[in-house]
Short mmCIF file of C-alpha atoms in Angstrom, two decimals:
data_model
loop_
_atom_site.label_atom_id
_atom_site.label_comp_id
_atom_site.label_asym_id
_atom_site.label_seq_id
_atom_site.Cartn_x
_atom_site.Cartn_y
_atom_site.Cartn_z
CA MET A 1 54.60 34.82 -72.72
CA ASN A 2 56.20 32.56 -69.28
CA TRP A 3 53.39 34.01 -66.83
CA HIS A 4 54.84 31.78 -63.95
CA LYS A 5 57.89 34.28 -64.87
CA HIS A 6 55.21 37.16 -64.59
CA ILE A 7 54.20 36.49 -61.23
CA MET A 8 57.72 35.58 -59.88
CA THR A 9 59.24 38.85 -61.34
CA LEU A 10 56.50 41.48 -60.10
CA CYS A 11 57.18 38.98 -56.41
CA VAL A 12 60.81 41.22 -56.68
CA THR A 13 59.14 44.60 -57.84
CA VAL A 14 57.11 43.90 -54.12
CA MET A 15 59.45 44.66 -52.61
CA LEU A 16 60.74 47.29 -53.99
CA LEU A 17 58.35 49.02 -54.45
CA VAL A 18 56.27 52.05 -52.08
CA THR A 19 53.98 54.79 -52.32
CA GLY A 20 56.31 57.89 -53.92
CA CYS A 21 57.41 61.00 -51.99
CA THR A 22 55.87 63.12 -54.56
CA LYS A 23 53.07 62.86 -56.47
CA ASN A 24 52.01 60.29 -58.14
CA PHE A 25 49.46 58.93 -61.00
CA GLU A 26 48.39 55.13 -59.27
CA GLU A 27 44.89 55.82 -60.16
CA LEU A 28 45.69 56.90 -63.38
CA ASN A 29 49.14 53.44 -63.78
CA THR A 30 46.97 51.07 -62.42
CA ASP A 31 44.94 49.71 -64.71
CA PRO A 32 42.56 47.04 -64.26
CA ASN A 33 41.33 46.83 -67.02
CA ARG A 34 44.84 45.25 -67.86
CA PRO A 35 44.46 42.30 -70.63
CA LYS A 36 45.28 39.24 -69.35
CA GLU A 37 46.64 37.82 -72.54
CA SER A 38 50.29 38.20 -72.65
CA THR A 39 51.99 39.62 -77.07
CA PRO A 40 53.88 42.03 -76.75
CA GLY A 41 51.41 44.21 -78.10
CA VAL A 42 49.51 44.71 -76.40
CA MET A 43 51.73 45.10 -73.53
CA LEU A 44 53.06 48.05 -75.40
CA GLY A 45 50.46 50.97 -75.70
CA GLN A 46 49.79 50.34 -71.85
CA LEU A 47 53.55 50.91 -71.08
CA GLU A 48 54.70 53.44 -73.22
CA TYR A 49 51.44 55.46 -71.46
CA ARG A 50 51.94 55.30 -68.42
CA ILE A 51 55.48 55.23 -68.11
CA VAL A 52 56.37 58.65 -68.95
CA ASN A 53 52.92 59.57 -67.41
CA THR A 54 55.35 58.51 -64.04
CA THR A 55 58.76 61.57 -65.61
CA ILE A 56 56.15 64.60 -66.72
CA ASN A 57 55.24 64.76 -63.10
CA GLU A 58 58.46 64.18 -61.83
CA GLY A 59 59.05 66.69 -64.41
CA ARG A 60 56.46 69.26 -62.77
CA PHE A 61 56.49 68.20 -59.35
CA PHE A 62 60.08 67.82 -58.88
CA THR A 63 62.13 69.16 -61.70
CA HIS A 64 60.65 72.80 -62.13
CA GLN A 65 60.50 73.61 -58.46
CA LEU A 66 64.08 72.88 -57.88
CA MET A 67 65.45 73.95 -61.30
CA GLN A 68 63.48 77.28 -60.59
CA VAL A 69 60.72 77.20 -63.09
CA ASP A 70 58.33 77.27 -60.81
CA ALA A 71 57.61 77.78 -56.37
CA PRO A 72 55.16 77.15 -54.69
CA ARG A 73 53.02 79.88 -53.21
CA SER A 74 53.46 79.79 -49.60
CA SER A 75 55.82 77.39 -47.80
CA ASN A 76 56.86 77.56 -43.85
CA ASN A 77 58.21 74.65 -42.97
CA GLY A 78 61.56 75.31 -44.10
CA ALA A 79 61.54 72.23 -45.89
CA GLY A 80 61.50 71.82 -50.40
CA LEU A 81 63.37 71.53 -53.90
CA HIS A 82 63.61 75.74 -53.24
CA ARG A 83 65.17 75.53 -50.51
CA TYR A 84 67.68 72.29 -51.53
CA VAL A 85 66.17 70.30 -49.33
CA VAL A 86 65.59 66.85 -51.28
CA GLU A 87 63.79 63.97 -48.95
CA PRO A 88 64.69 59.88 -49.69
CA GLY A 89 63.23 59.52 -53.62
CA ALA A 90 60.96 56.35 -53.84
CA ALA A 91 58.39 57.59 -56.90
CA VAL A 92 60.07 57.03 -60.09
CA TRP A 93 61.87 54.14 -58.14
CA SER A 94 58.47 52.34 -57.36
CA ASN A 95 56.65 52.93 -60.79
CA PHE A 96 60.53 52.06 -62.96
CA TYR A 97 61.16 48.73 -60.90
CA ARG A 98 57.32 47.98 -61.81
CA TYR A 99 58.29 48.75 -66.01
CA MET A 100 60.71 46.81 -66.23
CA THR A 101 59.13 43.49 -65.31
CA ASP A 102 56.30 44.91 -68.56
CA ILE A 103 60.00 46.07 -70.30
CA GLU A 104 61.38 42.53 -69.88
CA ASP A 105 58.62 40.44 -70.42
CA ILE A 106 58.12 42.58 -73.82
CA SER A 107 62.48 41.90 -74.18
CA TYR A 108 61.28 38.12 -73.54
CA SER A 109 58.12 37.49 -75.96
CA ALA A 110 60.18 39.69 -78.42
CA ASP A 111 62.51 37.04 -78.63
CA SER A 112 59.98 34.09 -78.56
CA LEU A 113 59.10 34.90 -80.83
CA ASN A 114 60.69 36.77 -83.26
CA GLU A 115 60.58 39.80 -83.21
CA PRO A 116 63.25 41.70 -83.47
CA ASN A 117 60.85 44.94 -83.86
CA TYR A 118 60.00 44.36 -80.36
CA LYS A 119 63.01 43.99 -78.52
CA GLY A 120 65.03 47.05 -79.58
CA ILE A 121 61.80 48.97 -78.51
CA ALA A 122 62.19 47.25 -75.08
CA LEU A 123 66.17 47.86 -75.63
CA VAL A 124 65.41 51.66 -75.86
CA TYR A 125 62.80 51.99 -72.99
CA LYS A 126 65.35 49.31 -70.40
CA SER A 127 68.15 51.74 -71.42
CA TRP A 128 66.26 55.27 -70.84
CA ALA A 129 64.56 54.36 -68.26
CA TYR A 130 67.84 52.77 -66.23
CA SER A 131 70.27 56.64 -67.52
CA ILE A 132 66.99 57.53 -65.46
CA LEU A 133 67.60 55.89 -62.35
CA THR A 134 70.65 56.09 -61.91
CA ASP A 135 71.97 59.55 -63.59
CA LEU A 136 68.59 59.92 -59.97
CA TYR A 137 70.47 57.89 -57.17
CA GLY A 138 74.00 56.44 -59.03
CA ASP A 139 74.04 52.55 -57.77
CA VAL A 140 71.35 51.09 -58.51
CA PRO A 141 69.50 47.41 -58.96
CA TYR A 142 70.27 46.54 -63.19
CA SER A 143 71.65 43.36 -63.17
CA GLU A 144 69.36 41.74 -60.16
CA ALA A 145 66.62 43.41 -60.53
CA THR A 146 64.38 41.43 -62.46
CA LYS A 147 65.33 38.12 -61.19
CA GLY A 148 62.49 37.25 -59.00
CA ALA A 149 61.95 34.20 -61.39
CA SER A 150 64.99 32.78 -60.66
CA GLY A 151 64.52 33.01 -56.48
CA ASN A 152 66.20 36.28 -56.34
CA PHE A 153 64.54 38.77 -54.56
CA LEU A 154 67.30 41.20 -53.05
CA ALA A 155 68.62 42.76 -55.65
CA LYS A 156 72.31 43.93 -55.22
CA PHE A 157 72.70 46.81 -55.83
CA ASP A 158 75.85 47.66 -59.96
CA LYS A 159 77.53 50.59 -59.32
CA GLN A 160 76.27 53.47 -62.43
CA SER A 161 80.94 52.89 -64.19
CA ALA A 162 79.63 49.16 -65.18
CA ILE A 163 75.45 50.29 -65.34
CA TYR A 164 76.75 53.47 -68.01
CA PRO A 165 79.18 50.44 -70.91
CA GLN A 166 75.75 48.40 -71.21
CA LEU A 167 73.18 51.20 -71.23
CA LEU A 168 75.81 52.09 -74.40
CA ALA A 169 75.77 48.72 -75.44
CA ASP A 170 71.85 48.15 -75.45
CA LEU A 171 71.23 50.70 -77.37
CA ASP A 172 73.93 49.68 -80.00
CA LYS A 173 72.12 46.37 -79.66
CA ALA A 174 69.00 48.21 -80.55
CA SER A 175 70.10 50.60 -83.44
CA ALA A 176 70.17 47.32 -84.60
CA SER A 177 68.30 45.24 -84.10
CA PHE A 178 64.99 47.91 -86.04
CA VAL A 179 64.19 46.30 -89.22
CA PRO A 180 61.44 48.71 -91.93
CA LYS A 181 58.95 45.67 -90.98
CA ALA A 182 55.42 47.69 -89.01
CA LEU A 183 55.06 45.53 -85.96
CA THR A 184 53.65 42.29 -85.59
CA TYR A 185 51.33 42.83 -83.06
CA GLY A 186 50.80 46.58 -83.09
CA GLY A 187 50.48 48.63 -79.99
CA ASP A 188 52.66 51.42 -80.78
CA MET A 189 51.63 54.84 -79.58
CA LEU A 190 54.83 56.40 -79.75
CA TYR A 191 55.25 55.79 -83.81
CA ASN A 192 52.22 54.46 -84.68
CA ALA A 193 55.29 51.63 -86.41
CA ASN A 194 52.36 49.58 -86.34
CA ALA A 195 50.42 47.59 -89.75
CA THR A 196 47.30 50.64 -90.05
CA ASN A 197 50.16 53.38 -90.57
CA LYS A 198 50.97 54.10 -93.94
CA ASP A 199 54.68 53.74 -93.99
CA PRO A 200 55.80 51.27 -90.72
CA GLY A 201 59.18 51.12 -92.60
CA ALA A 202 59.44 55.34 -91.62
CA ALA A 203 57.71 54.79 -87.99
CA ILE A 204 60.27 51.98 -87.39
CA LEU A 205 63.20 54.02 -88.24
CA LYS A 206 62.29 56.56 -86.27
CA TRP A 207 62.94 53.97 -83.59
CA LYS A 208 66.44 54.19 -84.92
CA LYS A 209 66.89 57.47 -84.06
CA PHE A 210 65.20 57.66 -81.03
CA SER A 211 67.71 54.39 -79.67
CA ASN A 212 71.53 56.60 -81.34
CA SER A 213 70.05 60.02 -80.40
CA LEU A 214 69.68 58.17 -77.40
CA LYS A 215 72.78 57.36 -77.03
CA LEU A 216 74.00 61.12 -77.50
CA ARG A 217 72.54 62.68 -74.75
CA LEU A 218 74.17 59.65 -72.44
CA LEU A 219 77.40 59.31 -74.13
CA LEU A 220 77.77 63.61 -73.78
CA ARG A 221 76.99 63.24 -69.28
CA LEU A 222 80.12 60.77 -69.82
CA LEU A 223 82.28 63.27 -71.71
CA LYS A 224 84.57 63.65 -68.01
CA ARG A 225 84.47 59.59 -68.55
CA ASP A 226 86.29 60.30 -72.44
CA GLY A 227 89.68 58.14 -70.88
CA GLU A 228 88.19 54.58 -69.88
CA LEU A 229 84.94 54.02 -72.18
CA ASN A 230 86.27 56.30 -75.04
CA ILE A 231 83.47 58.07 -75.11
CA ALA A 232 84.84 60.58 -78.27
CA GLU A 233 85.29 57.99 -80.31
CA GLN A 234 81.69 56.69 -79.69
CA ILE A 235 80.29 60.07 -80.20
CA ASN A 236 82.43 59.58 -83.27
CA ALA A 237 81.02 56.96 -84.09
CA ILE A 238 77.19 58.39 -84.68
CA LEU A 239 78.07 61.78 -85.84
CA THR A 240 80.09 60.00 -88.91
CA ASP A 241 77.61 57.36 -89.55
CA PRO A 242 73.99 58.76 -90.43
CA ALA A 243 72.89 56.05 -92.25
CA ASN A 244 73.94 53.38 -90.29
CA ARG A 245 73.73 55.52 -86.47
CA PRO A 246 70.33 58.11 -87.68
CA VAL A 247 69.56 60.89 -84.38
CA PHE A 248 66.49 63.53 -84.78
CA THR A 249 66.09 65.87 -87.62
CA SER A 250 63.30 67.45 -87.29
CA ASN A 251 60.38 67.55 -84.97
CA ASP A 252 58.73 64.41 -86.79
CA ASP A 253 61.11 62.42 -84.98
CA GLU A 254 60.82 63.21 -81.54
CA ALA A 255 59.66 60.93 -79.20
CA ILE A 256 56.46 62.35 -77.82
CA PHE A 257 54.07 60.47 -76.98
CA LYS A 258 50.84 62.02 -77.90
CA TYR A 259 48.02 61.86 -75.72
CA PRO A 260 44.82 60.72 -78.11
CA GLY A 261 42.33 61.78 -74.81
CA THR A 262 40.65 58.77 -75.37
CA PHE A 263 39.71 56.47 -72.73
CA PRO A 264 41.78 55.37 -71.15
CA TYR A 265 44.66 57.91 -72.42
CA PHE A 266 44.19 61.50 -71.27
CA ASN A 267 46.78 63.61 -70.69
CA PRO A 268 47.44 62.16 -66.31
CA PHE A 269 46.76 65.63 -65.29
CA TYR A 270 43.34 66.31 -66.79
CA ASN A 271 41.57 65.59 -63.48
CA THR A 272 43.73 67.59 -61.32
CA ARG A 273 42.03 69.82 -58.88
CA GLN A 274 43.36 73.48 -59.63
CA LEU A 275 44.45 73.77 -56.24
CA GLU A 276 47.62 71.54 -57.10
CA TRP A 277 47.67 72.50 -61.28
CA ARG A 278 47.89 76.13 -60.55
CA ASP A 279 47.15 78.30 -57.61
CA GLY A 280 50.01 75.85 -55.04
CA ALA A 281 52.61 77.46 -57.73
CA TYR A 282 54.12 80.63 -60.08
CA PHE A 283 56.91 80.17 -62.21
CA THR A 284 59.67 82.02 -60.70
CA ARG A 285 61.19 85.50 -61.84
CA PHE A 286 64.28 83.36 -63.15
CA PHE A 287 62.15 81.68 -65.64
CA LEU A 288 59.35 84.22 -66.80
CA ASP A 289 61.88 87.12 -66.69
CA ARG A 290 64.34 86.01 -69.18
CA LEU A 291 61.23 84.69 -71.21
CA ASN A 292 60.09 89.09 -70.71
CA THR A 293 62.58 90.16 -71.72
CA ASP A 294 63.36 88.61 -74.65
CA GLN A 295 59.67 88.39 -76.09
CA ASP A 296 59.25 84.61 -75.99
CA PRO A 297 56.18 83.29 -78.05
CA ARG A 298 56.65 80.38 -75.67
CA ARG A 299 54.64 81.54 -73.13
CA SER A 300 51.32 81.63 -74.25
CA VAL A 301 51.52 78.12 -73.71
CA TRP A 302 53.41 77.26 -70.82
CA ALA A 303 51.96 80.28 -69.11
CA LEU A 304 48.72 82.27 -67.00
CA LYS A 305 49.35 86.95 -67.66
CA VAL A 306 47.61 88.50 -64.50
CA LYS A 307 46.77 91.81 -63.80
CA LYS A 308 49.49 94.62 -62.98
CA ASN A 309 49.35 98.36 -62.65
CA ASN A 310 45.80 97.05 -64.95
CA ILE A 311 48.56 95.93 -67.49
CA ASP A 312 48.41 91.83 -68.28
CA THR A 313 51.56 90.20 -67.95
CA PHE A 314 53.45 87.61 -66.96
CA SER A 315 54.71 87.73 -63.77
CA GLY A 316 56.82 85.62 -61.20
CA ILE A 317 57.89 84.81 -57.07
CA GLU A 318 61.55 84.30 -55.70
CA SER A 319 62.72 80.89 -55.10
CA GLY A 320 64.09 79.41 -52.39
CA TYR A 321 62.40 82.39 -51.03
CA PRO A 322 62.12 83.04 -46.75
CA THR A 323 59.36 80.61 -44.41
CA SER A 324 57.72 84.72 -43.33
CA VAL A 325 56.96 84.82 -47.09
CA GLU A 326 53.17 84.31 -48.54
CA TYR A 327 51.89 85.02 -51.86
CA ALA A 328 48.80 85.30 -52.41
CA VAL A 329 46.66 83.75 -54.83
CA GLY A 330 46.12 84.68 -58.55
CA ALA A 331 49.44 86.95 -58.05
CA ASN A 332 51.09 85.40 -60.42
CA SER A 333 51.99 83.50 -63.15
CA SER A 334 50.89 80.16 -63.17
CA TYR A 335 49.56 77.46 -65.52
CA PRO A 336 47.11 77.11 -67.79
CA ASP A 337 44.42 74.79 -67.59
CA ALA A 338 45.58 74.15 -72.04
CA LEU A 339 48.24 72.54 -70.55
CA LYS A 340 46.66 69.63 -68.62
CA THR A 341 44.90 68.60 -71.52
CA TYR A 342 47.14 68.91 -74.05
CA GLN A 343 47.81 66.39 -76.40
CA GLY A 344 51.71 66.98 -76.81
CA LEU A 345 52.57 66.55 -72.69
CA GLY A 346 54.38 63.27 -73.18
CA VAL A 347 57.67 64.27 -73.53
CA MET A 348 60.65 61.88 -73.35
CA MET A 349 63.65 63.09 -76.50
CA THR A 350 62.95 66.02 -78.54
CA TYR A 351 64.51 66.84 -81.82
CA ALA A 352 65.43 70.43 -79.41
CA GLU A 353 67.72 68.70 -77.47
CA MET A 354 69.42 66.63 -80.73
CA GLU A 355 70.61 70.50 -82.40
CA PHE A 356 71.32 71.96 -78.37
CA ILE A 357 73.54 68.57 -77.71
CA LYS A 358 75.41 69.24 -80.87
CA ALA A 359 75.45 73.07 -80.63
CA GLU A 360 78.12 72.30 -77.82
CA LEU A 361 80.00 69.07 -79.61
CA ALA A 362 80.67 71.53 -82.55
CA LEU A 363 81.73 74.24 -79.66
CA ARG A 364 83.98 71.34 -77.96
CA GLY A 365 85.48 70.79 -81.35
CA PHE A 366 83.59 67.83 -83.04
CA ASN A 367 82.23 67.53 -86.50
CA THR A 368 78.43 68.08 -86.43
CA GLY A 369 78.42 69.20 -90.10
CA SER A 370 76.97 73.02 -88.11
CA THR A 371 78.71 75.51 -86.53
CA PRO A 372 77.82 76.07 -83.40
CA LYS A 373 74.98 79.50 -83.89
CA GLN A 374 73.69 77.41 -86.52
CA HIS A 375 72.86 74.73 -83.87
CA TYR A 376 71.60 76.41 -82.05
CA GLU A 377 69.53 78.45 -83.57
CA LYS A 378 67.83 75.53 -84.91
CA GLY A 379 67.09 73.97 -81.25
CA ILE A 380 65.27 77.28 -80.64
CA LEU A 381 62.75 77.00 -83.76
CA ALA A 382 62.95 72.85 -82.95
CA SER A 383 61.41 73.78 -79.59
CA MET A 384 59.48 76.93 -80.62
CA THR A 385 57.64 74.11 -83.57
CA GLN A 386 57.46 71.97 -80.60
CA TRP A 387 55.06 73.96 -78.56
CA GLY A 388 53.42 74.91 -81.97
CA VAL A 389 54.54 79.12 -81.52
CA THR A 390 55.53 81.09 -84.64
CA MET A 391 59.29 82.46 -83.43
CA PRO A 392 59.66 85.67 -84.27
CA SER A 393 61.52 85.99 -87.65
CA ASP A 394 64.49 88.70 -85.88
CA PHE A 395 64.75 86.70 -82.54
CA THR A 396 68.10 85.01 -82.13
CA SER A 397 69.03 88.15 -83.39
CA ARG A 398 68.01 90.07 -80.17
CA PRO A 399 70.02 90.36 -77.85
CA GLY A 400 69.34 87.94 -75.05
CA VAL A 401 69.52 85.41 -77.72
CA LEU A 402 71.80 86.19 -80.27
CA TYR A 403 74.64 84.58 -80.27
CA ASN A 404 78.29 85.17 -79.02
CA GLU A 405 80.21 83.49 -81.58
CA SER A 406 83.34 85.62 -80.02
CA GLY A 407 82.79 84.70 -76.67
CA SER A 408 84.95 82.73 -74.37
CA PHE A 409 83.96 78.84 -73.89
CA ASP A 410 82.22 78.98 -70.76
CA GLN A 411 79.86 82.34 -72.39
CA GLN A 412 79.58 79.49 -75.43
CA LEU A 413 78.35 77.27 -73.56
CA GLU A 414 75.57 78.70 -70.87
CA GLN A 415 74.34 80.10 -73.57
CA ILE A 416 73.49 76.68 -75.53
CA MET A 417 72.27 75.42 -72.51
CA LEU A 418 69.91 77.75 -71.54
CA GLN A 419 68.24 77.44 -74.27
CA LYS A 420 68.22 74.25 -73.57
CA TYR A 421 66.57 74.35 -70.32
CA PHE A 422 63.63 76.35 -71.71
CA ALA A 423 63.81 72.66 -74.05
CA TYR A 424 63.54 70.41 -70.78
CA PHE A 425 59.91 71.87 -70.43
CA PHE A 426 58.00 69.18 -68.37
CA VAL A 427 61.51 66.73 -69.79
CA ASP A 428 62.35 64.46 -66.61
CA TYR A 429 64.32 66.13 -64.80
CA GLN A 430 67.31 66.24 -67.58
CA SER A 431 68.42 69.65 -66.64
CA TRP A 432 68.68 69.65 -63.28
CA PHE A 433 71.47 66.76 -65.22
CA GLU A 434 72.82 69.07 -67.39
CA LYS A 435 72.87 71.68 -64.69
CA ARG A 436 74.90 68.98 -62.50
CA ARG A 437 77.37 68.51 -65.24
CA THR A 438 78.10 72.38 -66.51
CA GLY A 439 77.00 74.46 -63.86
CA TYR A 440 74.24 76.32 -65.97
CA PRO A 441 72.45 77.41 -65.92
CA VAL A 442 73.17 79.33 -63.10
CA LEU A 443 70.10 79.95 -60.88
CA PRO A 444 70.50 83.03 -58.45
CA ARG A 445 69.81 81.62 -54.70
CA GLY A 446 67.06 82.40 -52.74
CA SER A 447 67.41 84.69 -49.73
CA GLY A 448 65.59 82.15 -47.89
CA ILE A 449 67.29 78.95 -48.33
CA PRO A 450 69.34 78.00 -44.93
CA ALA A 451 73.80 78.54 -45.58
CA GLU A 452 73.98 74.52 -45.29
CA ASN A 453 72.46 74.07 -47.82
CA GLN A 454 73.56 72.90 -50.77
CA PHE A 455 72.02 72.69 -54.24
CA PRO A 456 71.44 68.47 -54.56
CA VAL A 457 73.59 66.42 -56.60
CA ARG A 458 71.29 63.24 -56.00
CA VAL A 459 68.13 61.81 -55.20
CA PRO A 460 68.59 58.83 -51.84
CA TYR A 461 67.85 56.33 -52.08
CA PRO A 462 64.22 55.51 -50.36
CA THR A 463 63.84 54.15 -47.08
CA TYR A 464 61.93 51.64 -47.23
CA LEU A 465 65.30 49.39 -48.48
CA GLN A 466 66.51 49.50 -45.21
CA SER A 467 63.67 47.02 -44.07
CA LEU A 468 63.41 45.44 -47.24
CA ASN A 469 66.60 45.05 -48.94
CA PRO A 470 68.86 45.75 -45.68
CA THR A 471 72.44 44.22 -46.45
CA ASN A 472 72.55 45.46 -49.99
CA LEU A 473 71.08 47.90 -49.92
CA ALA A 474 74.13 48.99 -46.60
CA ASP A 475 76.57 48.07 -49.54
CA ALA A 476 75.35 50.71 -51.73
CA VAL A 477 75.54 53.64 -49.34
CA LYS A 478 78.80 52.55 -48.56
CA GLU A 479 80.44 52.33 -52.65
CA MET A 480 79.44 56.08 -52.78
CA GLY A 481 80.34 57.19 -49.43
CA GLY A 482 77.29 57.81 -48.22
CA ASP A 483 72.93 58.58 -48.62
CA ASN A 484 72.55 62.60 -48.58
CA SER A 485 72.03 64.66 -51.70
CA ASN A 486 75.16 66.28 -50.96
CA ILE A 487 76.56 62.30 -52.57
CA LYS A 488 77.50 62.87 -56.38
CA VAL A 489 77.46 60.08 -58.60
CA TRP A 490 79.79 58.34 -60.69
CA TRP A 491 79.55 60.31 -64.42
CA ASP A 492 79.44 63.31 -62.09
CA LYS A 493 82.84 62.88 -60.28
#
């Protein structure tokens, strides 16, 4: 690889980076022993590990609180995501733009070495990462984001309406680029498409499925923009051509980084202090009460029981409670320590999500080959399989779970989205993005949320950009119509 290019590219990253406002894993994300030799394989595994560490961290400490999975045990300063107070966000911005240089280096090496599979993988990661960035902030640096080698250290912000078509096109390129052979230089820790795999072609097929599944996720998000981008046509192109555009069809396909538990690839929460992991936050009543009502077996993996009236039970708290409230330590359910070493926590996209996507598409009249009810039930089963629990034989016929085929469109969509919400446990920001898109699940408004606080629809830009890239930031803020958490992104307008 051209290291002059890499060093210059990193310069623009320095312009973009500071420590995040949410809890980070910088000590894990920065590897002092990182090899200097450059092949796509050397870079790939470390990229896969570090980038998913960032996203599940944000799922745990940002999305779970905002989307009422959990709430802090005490919060007397009036702030907090559970009260809809969103501070300017730097964590994902800082980390992702650093990872973008690695993605670009993998892509550059793949071109130089004529390695189409590495090229496809780089395009998948690029599209996945940028989709998260633009859904968080709206307009973001894209076309000039990694142009430090050419002397451009002040990247312009691209409109989201220009970014999304590029993401969709890149996912098409990725899907078309994959060929059924092992990665020459290895390094794949997601699907193990390496020479050590007895069937590397099957692993490459999973990469192809990931690219098309991710595209379907993004297309669903853009349905409001169908007239501009022919979204329905692109959705049908995937649904009607499984041979050339395959998507996830089983739990074996899903994009989950499995932590091997060997140095340095540990589950990044493994050394998180009990105070931060468990004692500082409890699951909410909204999250647990529904799981309790349905007697959902995923509770045993996700939450700890506590004693209430001498009975072991799963107990939650109010989200958005008044500042005068403080819950006692150990009095309600929180995260079990087993999740801190859980191998399957590195979730990017699941088969369950794919089935819920298809359930909604079928509800909207697309031909998915099955009914909304069938996809809905498959999605629930897939989520339970993912988390290693057995779904009770009568689970989908229980009153709180039974799919209401005779209900209105909104009633059916609400059912699909509620189960999709549960299936998004630890998945970056997706449940929040989908709440913004559909309005579901309907979250109760805590009694301690000030009347003027609106449910947030984006994250404000990192404040350090005001000094590092002020002109382009000002242009972006003007284009967006402001820079606060009430400004809708393009696809949400």
